[in-house]
């Protein structure tokens, strides 16, 4: 599976910004998408923030599969120096809990002489700006349903002794887990020019067939059983949906592009229901496969470098 990649120039600047800012930070909040809690975790942020206490916030939990959200919370809370909670960024009551949770993670900070300093970060379009606006009760951060809108750091005062630094959404230079690239694209965290919508829709359907056939049956009024839906080839299913929804061109040909856009939009707008595209076990398996592939790639690169060096060696 060829991974989708997207790391525009402003993300490189964000990387430098976080690297400099984190030196004075007490707690790091990483906002994750509850529909893809593994794929929206940024390994680069883990490296940049070191051993700072961290809060993993599974945002958009109201549109994710609640069973899987609970599984992911347990998975993250089992990690050292980490707390994980789930919430919907638009709900003001849970949003306020973040301040208290941060204070618990860094109890030595507090008061005007030692104010709490928190860095909030995450992949693009994860709902971070909406969360900040909810916490402050006013429009502090620009929010949009599109990746890459926030491009500048800003300092926000949440309490007299609680300072929050908001950073632009950032991915990492190389997405080695192929499925993560597709899940990030389907969820709107990757720029539209970086992926083929039909391929993303097919990967999305492949997962939904296995785990959410009932939701597909209901949304598209498919006159097939759940077992029949699961047994279809993904492109056959996309064509079936296209014909059901009238995505047909002159001459009866199916408009696969339009059908792909329809499926992706239905997922993003939650028209398909509460869906999570990965379990902790699945993500761990994808990561293990990617690690082996990376090791093999590195070995080939080193072997090639040695061969070139040997070839250049004077006789």
Coordinates of C-alpha atoms in Angstrom, one line a residue, residues 6-146:
X6 CA 1.6 15.8 2.9
X7 CA 4.1 18.0 4.6
X8 CA 3.9 21.6 3.1
X9 CA 6.4 24.3 4.0
X10 CA 4.5 25.9 6.9
X11 CA 4.6 22.6 8.7
X12 CA 8.4 22.6 8.7
X13 CA 8.2 26.1 10.3
X14 CA 5.7 24.7 12.9
X15 CA 8.1 22.0 13.7
X16 CA 10.8 24.5 14.5
X17 CA 8.3 26.6 16.5
X18 CA 7.3 23.7 18.7
X19 CA 10.9 22.6 19.2
X20 CA 11.7 26.1 20.6
X21 CA 8.5 26.7 22.6
X22 CA 8.4 23.3 24.3
X23 CA 11.5 24.2 26.4
X24 CA 9.2 26.4 28.6
X25 CA 6.1 24.2 28.6
X26 CA 4.7 22.3 31.6
X27 CA 2.0 20.2 29.8
X28 CA 1.4 19.2 26.2
X29 CA -2.1 18.6 25.0
X30 CA -2.3 16.6 21.8
X31 CA -5.7 16.7 20.2
X32 CA -6.6 13.5 18.4
X33 CA -9.5 12.6 16.2
X34 CA -11.5 10.0 18.1
X35 CA -12.5 8.3 14.8
X36 CA -8.7 7.7 14.1
X37 CA -7.0 7.8 17.5
X38 CA -3.9 6.0 16.3
X39 CA -3.5 7.6 12.9
X40 CA -4.0 11.1 14.2
X41 CA -1.2 10.6 16.8
X42 CA 1.9 12.5 15.5
X43 CA 5.1 10.6 16.2
X44 CA 7.1 13.7 15.5
X45 CA 5.3 15.5 18.3
X46 CA 6.3 12.7 20.6
X47 CA 10.0 13.3 19.7
X48 CA 9.7 17.1 19.9
X49 CA 8.0 17.2 23.3
X50 CA 10.2 14.6 25.0
X51 CA 9.1 13.5 28.5
X52 CA 6.7 16.4 29.2
X53 CA 3.5 15.3 30.9
X54 CA 0.9 14.9 28.1
X55 CA -2.8 14.9 27.8
X56 CA -4.3 12.9 24.8
X57 CA -7.6 14.5 24.0
X58 CA -9.8 12.3 21.8
X59 CA -11.9 14.9 20.2
X60 CA -15.1 14.4 18.2
X61 CA -16.1 11.5 20.4
X62 CA -19.7 12.2 19.8
X63 CA -19.4 10.9 16.2
X64 CA -17.0 8.1 16.9
X65 CA -17.9 4.5 17.9
X66 CA -18.2 4.6 21.7
X67 CA -17.0 1.1 22.2
X68 CA -13.8 1.8 20.3
X69 CA -13.4 5.2 22.0
X70 CA -13.3 3.4 25.4
X71 CA -10.8 0.9 24.1
X72 CA -8.5 3.7 22.9
X73 CA -8.8 5.6 26.2
X74 CA -7.6 2.5 28.0
X75 CA -4.8 2.0 25.6
X76 CA -3.5 5.6 26.0
X77 CA -4.0 5.7 29.7
X78 CA -1.8 2.7 30.1
X79 CA 1.2 4.7 28.8
X80 CA 3.5 6.5 31.2
X81 CA 3.2 10.2 31.8
X82 CA 0.0 10.3 29.8
X83 CA -3.6 11.0 30.6
X84 CA -6.4 10.5 28.0
X85 CA -9.9 11.8 27.9
X86 CA -12.6 12.0 25.3
X87 CA -14.9 14.9 24.5
X88 CA -16.6 16.9 21.9
X89 CA -14.8 20.3 21.4
X90 CA -18.2 22.1 21.0
X91 CA -19.4 21.0 24.4
X92 CA -18.4 23.7 27.0
X93 CA -18.7 21.6 30.1
X94 CA -16.0 18.9 29.3
X95 CA -13.8 21.6 27.7
X96 CA -13.4 23.3 31.1
X97 CA -12.1 19.9 32.5
X98 CA -8.9 20.4 30.5
X99 CA -7.7 23.1 32.8
X100 CA -8.1 20.9 35.9
X101 CA -6.6 17.9 34.2
X102 CA -3.5 19.9 33.2
X103 CA -3.1 21.2 36.8
X104 CA -3.2 17.5 38.0
X105 CA -0.5 16.6 35.5
X106 CA 1.8 19.5 36.7
X107 CA 0.8 20.1 40.4
X108 CA 4.0 22.1 41.0
X109 CA 2.7 24.8 38.7
X110 CA 0.1 27.4 39.6
X111 CA -0.3 31.0 40.9
X112 CA 1.0 34.2 39.4
X113 CA 4.6 33.4 40.2
X114 CA 4.5 30.0 38.6
X115 CA 1.7 30.1 35.9
X116 CA 0.8 27.0 34.1
X117 CA 2.2 26.9 30.5
X118 CA 0.4 24.5 28.1
X119 CA 1.1 23.7 24.5
X120 CA -1.8 22.5 22.4
X121 CA -1.1 20.7 19.1
X122 CA -2.5 18.1 16.7
X123 CA -2.8 17.2 13.1
X124 CA -4.7 19.5 10.8
X125 CA -8.5 19.7 11.0
X126 CA -8.8 17.8 14.3
X127 CA -11.0 20.4 15.9
X128 CA -8.4 22.2 17.9
X129 CA -9.5 25.7 17.0
X130 CA -13.1 24.9 17.9
X131 CA -12.0 23.5 21.2
X132 CA -10.0 26.7 22.0
X133 CA -13.0 28.9 21.1
X134 CA -15.2 26.9 23.3
X135 CA -12.8 27.1 26.3
X136 CA -12.5 30.9 26.0
X137 CA -16.1 31.5 25.1
X138 CA -15.1 33.7 22.2
X139 CA -13.6 33.3 18.7
X140 CA -9.8 33.2 19.5
X141 CA -8.8 30.7 16.8
X142 CA -9.9 30.4 13.2
X143 CA -11.9 27.2 12.7
X144 CA -12.7 25.6 9.3
X145 CA -13.5 22.2 8.0
X146 CA -10.4 22.1 5.9

